[in-house]
Amino acid sequence: MDPTTDNAGPAGGPGGARASLEALRAEIAKAVVGQDAAVTGLVVALLCRGHVLLEGVPGVAKTLLVRALAAGLRLETKRVQFTPDLMPSDVTGSLVYDARTAEFAFQPGPVFTHLLLADEINRTPPKTQSSLLEAMEERQVTVDGTPRPLPEPFLVAATQNPVEYEGTYPLPEAQLDRFLLKLTVPLPSRQDEIDVLTRHAAGFDPRDLHAAGLRPVASAADIEAARSAVARTTVSSEITAYVVDICRATRESPSLNLGVSPRGATALLSTARAWAWLTGRDYVTPDDVKALALPTLRHRVQLRPEAEMEGVTTDSVINAILAHVPVPR
């Protein structure tokens, strides 16, 4: 994924919004080296009103990536470290007795923010994980029967470690399906790792992004203007059928127990649309669909145990499907 820049248009309009989001990607690159695909995925999620699951081994800058995104946006951000003893009310908030008024008042939790970093989300039990479901899907929190809307825009960026399973609680399929994208954050290449060490030797402090030169370059207005432009991006009937054919092929794959649901098909169409707009076009192509198929679908399918034992991965299954489903001309 490598969008080009289109700076045409007045500030706050579609062209100005695209320029602001390009500047946001450049700001994040001041702190995070070699993770362009993950950065672009976060921007796509913002455009699609979606949420992101970041998966990678410890030390590949997952948390730094989200903090850098927050530093480049004029938005409020909060962080929750998920632990086994975290309670649902620690995320959503709760009713607190006010001795001065002799009444219970609602005390908002950290979920009431624009950008929520859910760090190591798979370290908390399902009861607490499920407290995010309503927030992610309905963009509201219900406490004591009263629904309370969340700010807009609202994005959950959750991180998890794919190799350390002791003391973790795998996310259930229902919650995984609430994430628009699952982005893998790989180990850097040799040159990228040299660049990381060079920056640290020059005094870069990941705990002080302001000193690293990061500044807010995009606002909620830019995001809203971009979303409106994405909604006007043309999707032909052939592209719609192509997305459906890809998703239906996952349901028929002999390697999969669980294929992509219609919600997943809708997600793939949305992310391909956002990607097309980011690249400067007002229509979606098959290449846009292919570019977003892996991050949009990899967490919505489930391998059969025998396929997993043979070393098959969800990515390899999806890539095989993309190679065999006829591409519209």
mmCIF file of C-alpha atoms in Angstrom:
data_model
loop_
_atom_site.group_PDB
_atom_site.id
_atom_site.type_symbol
_atom_site.label_atom_id
_atom_site.label_comp_id
_atom_site.label_asym_id
_atom_site.label_seq_id
_atom_site.Cartn_x
_atom_site.Cartn_y
_atom_site.Cartn_z
ATOM 1 C CA MET A 1 0.000 0.000 0.000
ATOM 2 C CA ASP A 2 1.603 3.239 -1.123
ATOM 3 C CA PRO A 3 -0.809 6.087 -1.875
ATOM 4 C CA THR A 4 0.236 9.061 -3.916
ATOM 5 C CA THR A 5 -0.375 12.632 -2.869
ATOM 6 C CA ASP A 6 -3.100 14.826 -4.304
ATOM 7 C CA ASN A 7 -2.983 18.304 -2.811
ATOM 8 C CA ALA A 8 -5.596 19.844 -5.022
ATOM 9 C CA GLY A 9 -8.558 21.508 -3.431
ATOM 10 C CA PRO A 10 -9.126 24.067 -0.712
ATOM 11 C CA ALA A 11 -8.149 23.455 2.877
ATOM 12 C CA GLY A 12 -10.895 21.497 4.590
ATOM 13 C CA GLY A 13 -12.231 20.208 1.229
ATOM 14 C CA PRO A 14 -11.552 16.749 -0.190
ATOM 15 C CA GLY A 15 -8.189 17.715 -1.706
ATOM 16 C CA GLY A 16 -7.121 19.583 1.412
ATOM 17 C CA ALA A 17 -8.225 16.643 3.570
ATOM 18 C CA ARG A 18 -6.151 14.249 1.454
ATOM 19 C CA ALA A 19 -3.136 16.526 1.821
ATOM 20 C CA SER A 20 -3.650 16.620 5.604
ATOM 21 C CA LEU A 21 -3.805 12.826 5.805
ATOM 22 C CA GLU A 22 -0.656 12.551 3.680
ATOM 23 C CA ALA A 23 1.024 14.953 6.098
ATOM 24 C CA LEU A 24 -0.209 12.756 8.962
ATOM 25 C CA ARG A 25 1.548 9.740 7.458
ATOM 26 C CA ALA A 26 4.730 11.795 7.145
ATOM 27 C CA GLU A 27 4.484 12.920 10.776
ATOM 28 C CA ILE A 28 4.137 9.343 12.009
ATOM 29 C CA ALA A 29 7.222 8.393 9.977
ATOM 30 C CA LYS A 30 9.239 10.798 12.133
ATOM 31 C CA ALA A 31 8.794 8.343 15.017
ATOM 32 C CA VAL A 32 8.104 4.971 13.386
ATOM 33 C CA VAL A 33 10.462 3.511 10.767
ATOM 34 C CA GLY A 34 9.477 0.983 8.114
ATOM 35 C CA GLN A 35 5.827 0.371 9.025
ATOM 36 C CA ASP A 36 4.169 2.188 6.117
ATOM 37 C CA ALA A 37 1.483 -0.481 5.610
ATOM 38 C CA ALA A 38 0.397 -0.282 9.261
ATOM 39 C CA VAL A 39 0.358 3.518 9.151
ATOM 40 C CA THR A 40 -1.789 3.487 6.023
ATOM 41 C CA GLY A 41 -4.102 0.914 7.622
ATOM 42 C CA LEU A 42 -4.728 3.226 10.574
ATOM 43 C CA VAL A 43 -5.595 6.072 8.206
ATOM 44 C CA VAL A 44 -7.956 3.802 6.241
ATOM 45 C CA ALA A 45 -9.670 2.798 9.494
ATOM 46 C CA LEU A 46 -10.204 6.462 10.380
ATOM 47 C CA LEU A 47 -11.822 7.045 6.991
ATOM 48 C CA CYS A 48 -14.094 4.002 7.351
ATOM 49 C CA ARG A 49 -15.135 4.627 10.965
ATOM 50 C CA GLY A 50 -13.481 1.326 11.833
ATOM 51 C CA HIS A 51 -11.163 -0.113 14.468
ATOM 52 C CA VAL A 52 -7.741 -1.730 14.187
ATOM 53 C CA LEU A 53 -6.084 -4.757 15.773
ATOM 54 C CA LEU A 54 -2.288 -4.487 15.691
ATOM 55 C CA GLU A 55 -0.450 -7.790 16.061
ATOM 56 C CA GLY A 56 3.306 -8.197 16.400
ATOM 57 C CA VAL A 57 6.027 -9.466 18.694
ATOM 58 C CA PRO A 58 7.154 -7.194 21.546
ATOM 59 C CA GLY A 59 9.397 -4.297 20.584
ATOM 60 C CA VAL A 60 8.220 -3.579 17.018
ATOM 61 C CA ALA A 61 6.665 -0.189 17.927
ATOM 62 C CA LYS A 62 2.958 -1.139 18.063
ATOM 63 C CA THR A 63 2.243 1.208 20.956
ATOM 64 C CA LEU A 64 4.546 3.884 19.553
ATOM 65 C CA LEU A 65 2.673 3.698 16.256
ATOM 66 C CA VAL A 66 -0.648 4.539 17.924
ATOM 67 C CA ARG A 67 0.929 7.251 20.094
ATOM 68 C CA ALA A 68 2.475 8.818 16.982
ATOM 69 C CA LEU A 69 -0.932 8.738 15.253
ATOM 70 C CA ALA A 70 -2.432 10.555 18.237
ATOM 71 C CA ALA A 71 0.392 13.118 18.194
ATOM 72 C CA GLY A 72 -0.328 13.892 14.534
ATOM 73 C CA LEU A 73 -4.053 14.438 15.136
ATOM 74 C CA ARG A 74 -5.832 17.258 16.933
ATOM 75 C CA LEU A 75 -7.852 14.683 18.848
ATOM 76 C CA GLU A 76 -8.093 13.481 22.424
ATOM 77 C CA THR A 77 -6.454 10.128 23.127
ATOM 78 C CA LYS A 78 -6.357 7.770 26.105
ATOM 79 C CA ARG A 79 -4.542 4.525 26.842
ATOM 80 C CA VAL A 80 -5.696 1.472 28.807
ATOM 81 C CA GLN A 81 -3.259 -1.277 29.790
ATOM 82 C CA PHE A 82 -5.359 -4.436 29.711
ATOM 83 C CA THR A 83 -4.564 -6.785 32.613
ATOM 84 C CA PRO A 84 -6.262 -9.893 34.081
ATOM 85 C CA ASP A 85 -7.800 -7.878 36.940
ATOM 86 C CA LEU A 86 -9.211 -5.078 34.760
ATOM 87 C CA MET A 87 -12.969 -4.672 35.243
ATOM 88 C CA PRO A 88 -15.514 -3.561 32.579
ATOM 89 C CA SER A 89 -16.238 -0.398 34.564
ATOM 90 C CA ASP A 90 -12.526 0.471 34.394
ATOM 91 C CA VAL A 91 -13.053 0.884 30.634
ATOM 92 C CA THR A 92 -16.585 2.202 30.281
ATOM 93 C CA GLY A 93 -17.018 4.158 33.521
ATOM 94 C CA SER A 94 -19.542 3.695 36.324
ATOM 95 C CA LEU A 95 -21.996 5.404 38.637
ATOM 96 C CA VAL A 96 -20.269 7.063 41.590
ATOM 97 C CA TYR A 97 -22.024 8.297 44.712
ATOM 98 C CA ASP A 98 -21.647 12.054 45.220
ATOM 99 C CA ALA A 99 -21.907 12.846 48.933
ATOM 100 C CA ARG A 100 -22.486 16.540 48.219
ATOM 101 C CA THR A 101 -25.670 15.934 46.222
ATOM 102 C CA ALA A 102 -26.575 12.580 47.803
ATOM 103 C CA GLU A 103 -27.018 11.209 44.264
ATOM 104 C CA PHE A 104 -25.208 8.851 41.931
ATOM 105 C CA ALA A 105 -23.390 10.537 39.044
ATOM 106 C CA PHE A 106 -21.846 8.894 36.011
ATOM 107 C CA GLN A 107 -18.035 8.997 35.926
ATOM 108 C CA PRO A 108 -16.907 8.419 32.294
ATOM 109 C CA GLY A 109 -14.212 5.822 31.709
ATOM 110 C CA PRO A 110 -11.253 6.092 29.319
ATOM 111 C CA VAL A 111 -13.380 4.835 26.412
ATOM 112 C CA PHE A 112 -14.872 8.340 26.219
ATOM 113 C CA THR A 113 -12.193 9.687 23.914
ATOM 114 C CA HIS A 114 -11.463 9.978 20.205
ATOM 115 C CA LEU A 115 -8.581 7.510 20.018
ATOM 116 C CA LEU A 116 -8.413 4.664 22.535
ATOM 117 C CA LEU A 117 -5.235 2.610 22.738
ATOM 118 C CA ALA A 118 -6.207 -0.797 24.133
ATOM 119 C CA ASP A 119 -2.759 -2.156 24.948
ATOM 120 C CA GLU A 120 -2.402 -5.966 25.080
ATOM 121 C CA ILE A 121 -6.148 -6.456 24.772
ATOM 122 C CA ASN A 122 -5.849 -10.258 24.944
ATOM 123 C CA ARG A 123 -4.493 -10.104 28.500
ATOM 124 C CA THR A 124 -7.893 -9.311 30.006
ATOM 125 C CA PRO A 125 -10.748 -11.810 30.511
ATOM 126 C CA PRO A 126 -13.680 -12.052 28.045
ATOM 127 C CA LYS A 127 -15.992 -10.163 30.411
ATOM 128 C CA THR A 128 -13.825 -7.051 30.159
ATOM 129 C CA GLN A 129 -13.104 -7.584 26.453
ATOM 130 C CA SER A 130 -16.851 -7.623 25.828
ATOM 131 C CA SER A 131 -17.228 -4.228 27.493
ATOM 132 C CA LEU A 132 -15.742 -2.774 24.314
ATOM 133 C CA LEU A 133 -18.222 -4.480 21.970
ATOM 134 C CA GLU A 134 -21.031 -1.937 22.348
ATOM 135 C CA ALA A 135 -18.567 0.955 22.161
ATOM 136 C CA MET A 136 -16.978 -0.368 18.966
ATOM 137 C CA GLU A 137 -20.191 -1.314 17.195
ATOM 138 C CA GLU A 138 -22.790 1.154 18.479
ATOM 139 C CA ARG A 139 -20.387 3.993 19.429
ATOM 140 C CA GLN A 140 -22.100 4.350 22.747
ATOM 141 C CA VAL A 141 -21.866 3.006 26.294
ATOM 142 C CA THR A 142 -24.928 1.930 28.274
ATOM 143 C CA VAL A 143 -24.641 2.199 32.056
ATOM 144 C CA ASP A 144 -27.639 1.707 34.345
ATOM 145 C CA GLY A 145 -29.898 1.523 31.295
ATOM 146 C CA THR A 146 -28.850 4.925 29.940
ATOM 147 C CA PRO A 147 -27.002 5.013 26.566
ATOM 148 C CA ARG A 148 -24.227 7.592 26.400
ATOM 149 C CA PRO A 149 -22.791 8.470 22.968
ATOM 150 C CA LEU A 150 -19.041 8.458 22.379
ATOM 151 C CA PRO A 151 -17.149 11.329 20.725
ATOM 152 C CA GLU A 152 -16.760 11.433 16.961
ATOM 153 C CA PRO A 153 -14.427 10.385 15.445
ATOM 154 C CA PHE A 154 -13.875 7.324 17.626
ATOM 155 C CA LEU A 155 -11.259 4.657 16.946
ATOM 156 C CA VAL A 156 -10.060 1.714 19.031
ATOM 157 C CA ALA A 157 -6.500 0.645 18.256
ATOM 158 C CA ALA A 158 -5.818 -2.595 20.119
ATOM 159 C CA THR A 159 -2.482 -4.396 20.327
ATOM 160 C CA GLN A 160 -1.718 -8.038 20.993
ATOM 161 C CA ASN A 161 1.313 -10.334 21.051
ATOM 162 C CA PRO A 162 0.998 -13.338 18.676
ATOM 163 C CA VAL A 163 3.602 -15.586 20.345
ATOM 164 C CA GLU A 164 3.088 -15.276 24.096
ATOM 165 C CA TYR A 165 -0.042 -17.225 25.025
ATOM 166 C CA GLU A 166 0.466 -17.795 28.770
ATOM 167 C CA GLY A 167 -1.942 -15.648 30.746
ATOM 168 C CA THR A 168 -3.849 -14.476 27.667
ATOM 169 C CA TYR A 169 -7.495 -14.781 26.585
ATOM 170 C CA PRO A 170 -7.886 -15.143 22.794
ATOM 171 C CA LEU A 171 -10.423 -12.708 21.386
ATOM 172 C CA PRO A 172 -13.723 -14.420 20.470
ATOM 173 C CA GLU A 173 -14.815 -14.412 16.843
ATOM 174 C CA ALA A 174 -17.619 -11.918 17.567
ATOM 175 C CA GLN A 175 -15.134 -9.359 18.845
ATOM 176 C CA LEU A 176 -12.549 -10.027 16.143
ATOM 177 C CA ASP A 177 -15.257 -9.318 13.570
ATOM 178 C CA ARG A 178 -15.758 -5.858 15.104
ATOM 179 C CA PHE A 179 -12.240 -4.867 14.032
ATOM 180 C CA LEU A 180 -12.210 -3.445 10.525
ATOM 181 C CA LEU A 181 -8.541 -4.351 9.992
ATOM 182 C CA LYS A 182 -6.009 -6.698 11.506
ATOM 183 C CA LEU A 183 -2.582 -5.274 10.791
ATOM 184 C CA THR A 184 0.540 -7.340 11.313
ATOM 185 C CA VAL A 185 3.519 -5.300 12.485
ATOM 186 C CA PRO A 186 6.585 -7.232 11.289
ATOM 187 C CA LEU A 187 10.192 -7.067 12.408
ATOM 188 C CA PRO A 188 12.019 -4.305 10.484
ATOM 189 C CA SER A 189 14.383 -4.943 7.621
ATOM 190 C CA ARG A 190 18.118 -4.660 8.291
ATOM 191 C CA GLN A 191 18.299 -1.107 6.897
ATOM 192 C CA ASP A 192 15.192 -0.006 8.813
ATOM 193 C CA GLU A 193 16.679 -1.399 12.016
ATOM 194 C CA ILE A 194 19.907 0.508 11.344
ATOM 195 C CA ASP A 195 17.810 3.663 10.889
ATOM 196 C CA VAL A 196 16.041 3.011 14.221
ATOM 197 C CA LEU A 197 19.344 2.655 16.079
ATOM 198 C CA THR A 198 20.780 5.708 14.336
ATOM 199 C CA ARG A 199 17.830 7.800 15.515
ATOM 200 C CA HIS A 200 18.233 6.569 19.084
ATOM 201 C CA ALA A 201 21.966 7.277 18.994
ATOM 202 C CA ALA A 202 21.110 10.825 17.866
ATOM 203 C CA GLY A 203 18.898 11.324 20.929
ATOM 204 C CA PHE A 204 15.429 10.188 19.820
ATOM 205 C CA ASP A 205 13.230 9.516 22.866
ATOM 206 C CA PRO A 206 10.046 7.513 22.082
ATOM 207 C CA ARG A 207 8.508 8.868 25.298
ATOM 208 C CA ASP A 208 8.807 12.473 24.078
ATOM 209 C CA LEU A 209 7.294 12.696 20.606
ATOM 210 C CA HIS A 210 7.048 16.479 20.790
ATOM 211 C CA ALA A 211 10.839 16.681 21.040
ATOM 212 C CA ALA A 212 11.034 14.419 17.981
ATOM 213 C CA GLY A 213 9.201 17.099 16.000
ATOM 214 C CA LEU A 214 5.759 15.511 15.775
ATOM 215 C CA ARG A 215 2.945 18.049 15.613
ATOM 216 C CA PRO A 216 -0.793 17.913 14.898
ATOM 217 C CA VAL A 217 -1.344 18.174 11.133
ATOM 218 C CA ALA A 218 -4.908 16.841 10.731
ATOM 219 C CA SER A 219 -8.140 17.602 12.558
ATOM 220 C CA ALA A 220 -11.601 16.132 12.987
ATOM 221 C CA ALA A 221 -12.795 18.440 10.192
ATOM 222 C CA ASP A 222 -10.226 16.944 7.801
ATOM 223 C CA ILE A 223 -11.367 13.442 8.684
ATOM 224 C CA GLU A 224 -15.031 14.353 8.177
ATOM 225 C CA ALA A 225 -14.298 15.974 4.807
ATOM 226 C CA ALA A 226 -12.328 12.902 3.769
ATOM 227 C CA ARG A 227 -15.150 10.572 4.820
ATOM 228 C CA SER A 228 -17.620 12.553 2.724
ATOM 229 C CA ALA A 229 -15.309 12.299 -0.287
ATOM 230 C CA VAL A 230 -14.840 8.554 0.215
ATOM 231 C CA ALA A 231 -18.634 8.137 0.294
ATOM 232 C CA ARG A 232 -18.776 9.699 -3.180
ATOM 233 C CA THR A 233 -16.171 7.309 -4.613
ATOM 234 C CA THR A 234 -17.791 5.264 -7.387
ATOM 235 C CA VAL A 235 -18.151 1.495 -7.018
ATOM 236 C CA SER A 236 -19.215 -0.325 -10.183
ATOM 237 C CA SER A 237 -21.456 -3.396 -10.156
ATOM 238 C CA GLU A 238 -18.498 -5.451 -11.401
ATOM 239 C CA ILE A 239 -16.406 -4.450 -8.379
ATOM 240 C CA THR A 240 -19.269 -5.242 -6.014
ATOM 241 C CA ALA A 241 -19.617 -8.693 -7.582
ATOM 242 C CA TYR A 242 -15.827 -9.200 -7.350
ATOM 243 C CA VAL A 243 -15.879 -8.487 -3.606
ATOM 244 C CA VAL A 244 -18.799 -10.895 -3.138
ATOM 245 C CA ASP A 245 -17.053 -13.629 -5.156
ATOM 246 C CA ILE A 246 -13.901 -13.333 -3.025
ATOM 247 C CA CYS A 247 -15.853 -13.583 0.214
ATOM 248 C CA ARG A 248 -17.994 -16.468 -1.009
ATOM 249 C CA ALA A 249 -14.841 -18.329 -2.052
ATOM 250 C CA THR A 250 -13.616 -18.228 1.561
ATOM 251 C CA ARG A 251 -16.812 -20.028 2.643
ATOM 252 C CA GLU A 252 -16.107 -22.812 0.145
ATOM 253 C CA SER A 253 -12.383 -23.192 0.851
ATOM 254 C CA PRO A 254 -11.442 -26.704 2.080
ATOM 255 C CA SER A 255 -8.802 -25.137 4.349
ATOM 256 C CA LEU A 256 -11.264 -23.006 6.309
ATOM 257 C CA ASN A 257 -13.785 -23.831 9.020
ATOM 258 C CA LEU A 258 -15.223 -20.332 8.918
ATOM 259 C CA GLY A 259 -15.449 -18.021 5.929
ATOM 260 C CA VAL A 260 -16.095 -14.299 5.607
ATOM 261 C CA SER A 261 -19.570 -13.063 6.561
ATOM 262 C CA PRO A 262 -21.550 -10.393 4.674
ATOM 263 C CA ARG A 263 -20.249 -7.907 7.277
ATOM 264 C CA GLY A 264 -16.730 -8.796 6.137
ATOM 265 C CA ALA A 265 -17.709 -8.248 2.509
ATOM 266 C CA THR A 266 -19.078 -4.822 3.410
ATOM 267 C CA ALA A 267 -15.834 -4.054 5.252
ATOM 268 C CA LEU A 268 -13.713 -5.019 2.230
ATOM 269 C CA LEU A 269 -15.770 -2.772 -0.034
ATOM 270 C CA SER A 270 -15.391 0.119 2.434
ATOM 271 C CA THR A 271 -11.624 -0.230 2.847
ATOM 272 C CA ALA A 272 -11.077 -0.586 -0.914
ATOM 273 C CA ARG A 273 -13.117 2.579 -1.415
ATOM 274 C CA ALA A 274 -11.038 4.506 1.133
ATOM 275 C CA TRP A 275 -7.819 3.238 -0.428
ATOM 276 C CA ALA A 276 -8.969 4.327 -3.894
ATOM 277 C CA TRP A 277 -9.660 7.839 -2.606
ATOM 278 C CA LEU A 278 -6.303 8.012 -0.820
ATOM 279 C CA THR A 279 -4.555 7.173 -4.090
ATOM 280 C CA GLY A 280 -6.284 10.104 -5.762
ATOM 281 C CA ARG A 281 -9.066 8.346 -7.679
ATOM 282 C CA ASP A 282 -12.848 8.688 -7.481
ATOM 283 C CA TYR A 283 -13.533 5.066 -8.495
ATOM 284 C CA VAL A 284 -12.547 1.633 -7.161
ATOM 285 C CA THR A 285 -10.447 -0.853 -9.157
ATOM 286 C CA PRO A 286 -9.811 -4.585 -8.576
ATOM 287 C CA ASP A 287 -6.292 -3.694 -7.401
ATOM 288 C CA ASP A 288 -7.808 -1.612 -4.585
ATOM 289 C CA VAL A 289 -9.759 -4.662 -3.443
ATOM 290 C CA LYS A 290 -6.647 -6.866 -3.603
ATOM 291 C CA ALA A 291 -4.562 -4.317 -1.687
ATOM 292 C CA LEU A 292 -6.924 -4.378 1.313
ATOM 293 C CA ALA A 293 -8.072 -8.016 1.178
ATOM 294 C CA LEU A 294 -5.492 -9.423 3.606
ATOM 295 C CA PRO A 295 -5.801 -6.886 6.450
ATOM 296 C CA THR A 296 -9.596 -6.767 6.089
ATOM 297 C CA LEU A 297 -10.263 -10.510 5.893
ATOM 298 C CA ARG A 298 -7.441 -12.381 7.684
ATOM 299 C CA HIS A 299 -9.104 -12.189 11.112
ATOM 300 C CA ARG A 300 -12.576 -13.056 9.807
ATOM 301 C CA VAL A 301 -11.690 -16.603 8.689
ATOM 302 C CA GLN A 302 -10.780 -19.670 10.729
ATOM 303 C CA LEU A 303 -8.423 -22.438 9.621
ATOM 304 C CA ARG A 304 -9.312 -26.106 9.886
ATOM 305 C CA PRO A 305 -7.052 -27.866 12.421
ATOM 306 C CA GLU A 306 -5.646 -30.216 9.761
ATOM 307 C CA ALA A 307 -4.741 -27.268 7.521
ATOM 308 C CA GLU A 308 -3.068 -25.510 10.427
ATOM 309 C CA MET A 309 -1.027 -28.634 11.178
ATOM 310 C CA GLU A 310 0.175 -28.626 7.564
ATOM 311 C CA GLY A 311 1.497 -25.095 7.948
ATOM 312 C CA VAL A 312 -1.274 -23.363 6.036
ATOM 313 C CA THR A 313 -1.953 -19.746 7.120
ATOM 314 C CA THR A 314 -4.987 -17.545 6.666
ATOM 315 C CA ASP A 315 -2.906 -15.185 4.536
ATOM 316 C CA SER A 316 -1.873 -17.985 2.181
ATOM 317 C CA VAL A 317 -5.495 -19.121 1.805
ATOM 318 C CA ILE A 318 -6.678 -15.588 1.010
ATOM 319 C CA ASN A 319 -3.821 -15.060 -1.449
ATOM 320 C CA ALA A 320 -4.751 -18.316 -3.209
ATOM 321 C CA ILE A 321 -8.366 -17.173 -3.444
ATOM 322 C CA LEU A 322 -7.292 -13.803 -4.889
ATOM 323 C CA ALA A 323 -5.244 -15.678 -7.498
ATOM 324 C CA HIS A 324 -8.176 -17.839 -8.583
ATOM 325 C CA VAL A 325 -11.231 -15.573 -8.435
ATOM 326 C CA PRO A 326 -11.748 -14.028 -11.907
ATOM 327 C CA VAL A 327 -10.839 -10.354 -11.993
ATOM 328 C CA PRO A 328 -13.356 -8.034 -13.712
ATOM 329 C CA ARG A 329 -12.075 -6.167 -16.756
#
